[in-house]
Every structure is written in structure tokens, then in C-alpha cells.
């Protein structure tokens, strides 16, 4: 006889499936002949028996339940709790994705205004996979760092050029993907810093506008908020929006890192009456935006469309894209030169970027990661002799000063993050953005869950996060001996080998 105490789940299931009817019978008889109170157990046991019979003989979908009965449910329960168990109990500090605990912790500390100095040593890699900043032998003092200023639209000499004074922008997230309280917290927080927030592609930015912050209005491929019935651009609606004091720039979204070549998605669970009205779409169906703008069929029409938006809005206008093939970006820049028409900025979004909802294959397998894409774009613009005509905004996991400084060295004029700001207002990376069940109330419209967000408190965290990032960026500039981010170049980077530019390893 074996002395091992191994559990044979199949035998245990057979035992359970036999025990349930026997116990139900015993308690039924006890209730009948001994005391009525035994029926308090008979009733749940009979319920359990019926459910178990259904699992074993009724339903046909799940083999596990047909073979194991009620015990099989244990697997599904543990599986559904798996992410939480791993996150809280079993994962190491540098293991999880997209952001590990160390990375999230850094944002939480910044948002809570807690000193983020760490002790003993770095947890990052010092092998051949990590890019580092080359510091100078002669660092400069904090007082010598110049305040950040970047003026968009100055190259075209437009009247409404916009000067950005905070180098970290809240990347596009629509009301729809986010709940109203999250939008208002972010907007109120950024307003306290004088920074810029992108509205995302959610149509008329009702809640973004409430908090008096500077906004870049995003036009997605469905053109929510500025669309004609046939999905093309409505010039009149765009002109009306652009005339609003708070709208400082327009961003035409060509693609997004998390799902390039696929339009925005809003699952039906998140489409409330209000969202259906703001976007002009029906309820009860997923909203899937077109893969591209009807107006952008090739290089010439794309550049012509950018110029048209510049003319209608009279504002700085940029494009957002994830680069797939740098040769296409090269062609696009060539077309800008031919037409002598340039977007005022180009947002390069890395394939590692986040989203409210996207097909997994797109999240995992489509598009160039940020660092190589940014370097390519910068090099192409330089080689074409037009780098000074456009600003570059970079996004894609740039949630910490360490990764942001590298983006500046690779050519960014400003950086943007979406998930960094979500973390700053309490995101716990529950990975439920698309299901309306966000446990901390950020990506949901369920009032019971949104209740958790206290707008003044979260706004303060947003402002703290930005101030702390600015502080750290300034200190990194000192170390590199640079007075502004514009002084940083590729030569400020220590790149151990070519593959280090490809952030298969975490790069924060
Ligand atoms: C919840 C959520 C909603 C988003 N909505 C939009 C959107 O409406 N338009 C867009 O261009 N990008 C959207 N994005 C992508 C972000 O703007 C950004 O490009 C991307 O997440 C990279 O930044 P990150 O890695 O710092 O989050 C969204 C991202 C998240 C997480």
C-alpha cells in the first residue's frame, strides 16, 4: 500500500458526487423522523444535488463539470482568482506585466508625495539589455536648468500657437474608456500644474472641459464629436470646438500603439445613454471605429487632410501614429515636403502602449515598440532636413523619469502617458478596463464603483505625480550636464548593443 498522501482529484470527485445524494437522503429522513430542524440542511443539500446532477448530466459545454461535477467548479473559481492571488501573494516585485510592482510603486509614491529614494541598490538589469543615460563629468546645478517651454505651431507662425510648460502630457483617454470621475480627476489635477491633457477619441469632451485645463482634442477614425452622418469630418463642428478657449491643439489619430490598423473599440457594457448621445452611436452594440480615416487614402490625401484641419481649427494640429514600417514614415515625410505642409507635432506611440480594449493579437504582435520607432522617426525627419518643422511627442510605457529621459535623448520634445496617470489616481492593474468592472472606479460607469473616486484627492495625486516627475527629470538633466531636454541627444545614451534599443525587457 502506498504511504504517499497524494490527492486523486477524480476519486475525490466520485466520492463527493456519491456523498451528496446520500447525505441529502440521511438529513431528509432525520428531518422527517427525528427533528424538523434537520431540514435546514436537507434543503441546501437538495439544491446542491440538483446543481450537481445538472453539471454531470444536463449541461454539455464543460467536460470538466461533466466528469467532476461540483468539484470541477473549484478549478474555475481558483482560475478566476488567479490574477489576484499571483499579484498579491506569489509574483516577485519585478515580474508582472505590463507594469511590475516596483514600477507601479514608484508612481504611487510620487502621487502620494512620498520620497521615492530606494535603498541598497537597483533592481534593474545591468546586463547587455538596458539603455542608460551617460552622465557628465561636470554636472550642472539645479538652478542652471531652464524651465521647460515648447511652443507648438510656432513654425507656421500661427496666431494660436500653444506653449506647453509641462513636458509630461496626459495621453488620450476618452470619456467612455474612463468614467466621468476619473476624467475629472485627471483634468483637475493637470489644471493645477498648467499642463496639457488629450481628450482621446470619445466625442464632445463634456467632462474634460469641466475642470478648466488645457486640452488637445483628438479626432479618431470615427470622428466622434465632429462627424457627418457618413463618418467624414464636419468642418462646422470642428470649428466650433476649436474655438473653445480650453482647446489648445488638435490631434488627428491615424493609429495607436496597442492596436495599429484597428479602430477604437468601446465594448457595449460601457455604452451608457449619455455616451451613446455624446458619440452619436446606438446602445447595446460594441462600438468599433473604422480602421482609417475616409479622408486618408494615401500619402497626398493624408497630408492634405492635416492641412485642412489646420485651416479649419486655426490651432496647432498634429498626428498620432504607431510606426509599422519606417519606410512608410519616410514616404509620409517626403509628401509633407512636396506639399510644404507639416503637422505641428507627431505623436509616436509605441506598440507597448495601453488601451481600454483591443484584440490580444494586436496588443501582442502589431507595431514597432517605442524606442526604435522614435529613433527612426527622429532620424528620418533629420535626414529630410525638416526636424525643426515638427515637434515629437513620445508615448508607450513612459511612466517613470528613467524611461522618459531616454525618450528625450531619442528625439522626443515632450512625453505622454496614459497608464502612468491611471496609476497615479489609484489604478491597481486589475486588467478589467473593457468590462465596466474596474474595482477602483477608473474605467467604469458603474456608480457603485465610481464612488471610490474622490475627485479633489485624486486631482492632488495627479499634480504630485507631475511635480515629482518634473523634479526628477531636472535632476537627470543636471547629471547629464544639459540645461533643457532639447539639449539631450542620442550621444547621451549608453546603448550596450543594438538589441537594447528593442525593449523586450522592461525599460522603465
Ligand atoms: C484606458 C485607456 C484608454 C485609451 N484611449 C485612447 C484613445 O481614446 N485614443 C488614443 O489615441 N489612445 C488611447 N489610449 C492609448 C493612450 O493614449 C497611449 O497612447 C498609450 O496607452 C501609451 O501610453 P502608456 O503606455 O503610458 O499608457 C488609451 C489607453 C488607455 C489605457
GROMACS .gro file of C-alpha atoms and ligand atoms in nm, residues 99 171-174 177-178 199-202 218 251 253 255-257 320 349 352-356 395-399 416-420 422 433 443, ligand 1:
model
   68
   99UNK     CA    1   0.396   4.709  -1.506
  171UNK     CA    2  -0.221   6.084  -2.320
  172UNK     CA    3  -0.556   6.040  -2.497
  173UNK     CA    4  -0.819   5.854  -2.297
  174UNK     CA    5  -1.182   5.906  -2.386
  177UNK     CA    6  -1.296   5.426  -2.175
  178UNK     CA    7  -1.269   5.621  -1.847
  199UNK     CA    8  -0.926   6.412  -2.472
  200UNK     CA    9  -0.899   6.078  -2.651
  201UNK     CA   10  -1.147   5.992  -2.922
  202UNK     CA   11  -1.468   5.999  -2.719
  218UNK     CA   12  -0.843   6.411  -3.051
  251UNK     CA   13  -0.460   6.559  -3.268
  253UNK     CA   14  -0.525   5.989  -3.465
  255UNK     CA   15  -0.323   5.477  -3.529
  256UNK     CA   16  -0.250   5.374  -3.174
  257UNK     CA   17   0.029   5.151  -3.044
  320UNK     CA   18  -0.070   6.031  -3.365
  349UNK     CA   19   0.301   5.575  -2.984
  352UNK     CA   20   0.370   4.853  -2.596
  353UNK     CA   21   0.109   5.126  -2.536
  354UNK     CA   22  -0.209   5.065  -2.341
  355UNK     CA   23  -0.575   5.065  -2.434
  356UNK     CA   24  -0.923   5.032  -2.290
  395UNK     CA   25   0.431   5.760  -2.558
  396UNK     CA   26   0.448   5.395  -2.462
  397UNK     CA   27   0.514   5.292  -2.103
  398UNK     CA   28   0.688   5.619  -2.022
  399UNK     CA   29   0.565   5.629  -1.666
  416UNK     CA   30   0.280   6.145  -2.282
  417UNK     CA   31   0.146   5.868  -2.067
  418UNK     CA   32  -0.199   5.725  -2.012
  419UNK     CA   33  -0.141   5.442  -1.768
  420UNK     CA   34   0.107   5.640  -1.560
  422UNK     CA   35  -0.422   5.599  -1.426
  433UNK     CA   36  -1.066   4.818  -1.836
  443UNK     CA   37  -1.259   5.262  -1.623
  509LIG     C1   38  -0.795   5.327  -2.076
  509LIG     C2   39  -0.723   5.377  -2.198
  509LIG     C3   40  -0.794   5.447  -2.296
  509LIG     C4   41  -0.728   5.493  -2.409
  509LIG     N1   42  -0.798   5.565  -2.503
  509LIG     C5   43  -0.733   5.615  -2.610
  509LIG     C6   44  -0.799   5.700  -2.702
  509LIG     O1   45  -0.916   5.733  -2.689
  509LIG     N2   46  -0.726   5.746  -2.808
  509LIG     C7   47  -0.593   5.715  -2.825
  509LIG     O2   48  -0.531   5.760  -2.921
  509LIG     N3   49  -0.529   5.638  -2.738
  509LIG     C8   50  -0.594   5.588  -2.630
  509LIG     N4   51  -0.526   5.514  -2.539
  509LIG     C9   52  -0.380   5.494  -2.558
  509LIG    C10   53  -0.300   5.600  -2.484
  509LIG     O3   54  -0.337   5.728  -2.523
  509LIG    C11   55  -0.148   5.586  -2.507
  509LIG     O4   56  -0.121   5.606  -2.643
  509LIG    C12   57  -0.093   5.452  -2.469
  509LIG     O5   58  -0.159   5.396  -2.359
  509LIG    C13   59   0.056   5.462  -2.437
  509LIG     O6   60   0.077   5.526  -2.315
  509LIG     P1   61   0.103   5.445  -2.178
  509LIG     O7   62   0.186   5.326  -2.215
  509LIG     O8   63   0.176   5.544  -2.096
  509LIG     O9   64  -0.027   5.409  -2.123
  509LIG    C14   65  -0.589   5.466  -2.426
  509LIG    C15   66  -0.520   5.396  -2.328
  509LIG    C16   67  -0.584   5.353  -2.215
  509LIG    C17   68  -0.505   5.278  -2.110
   0.00000   0.00000   0.00000
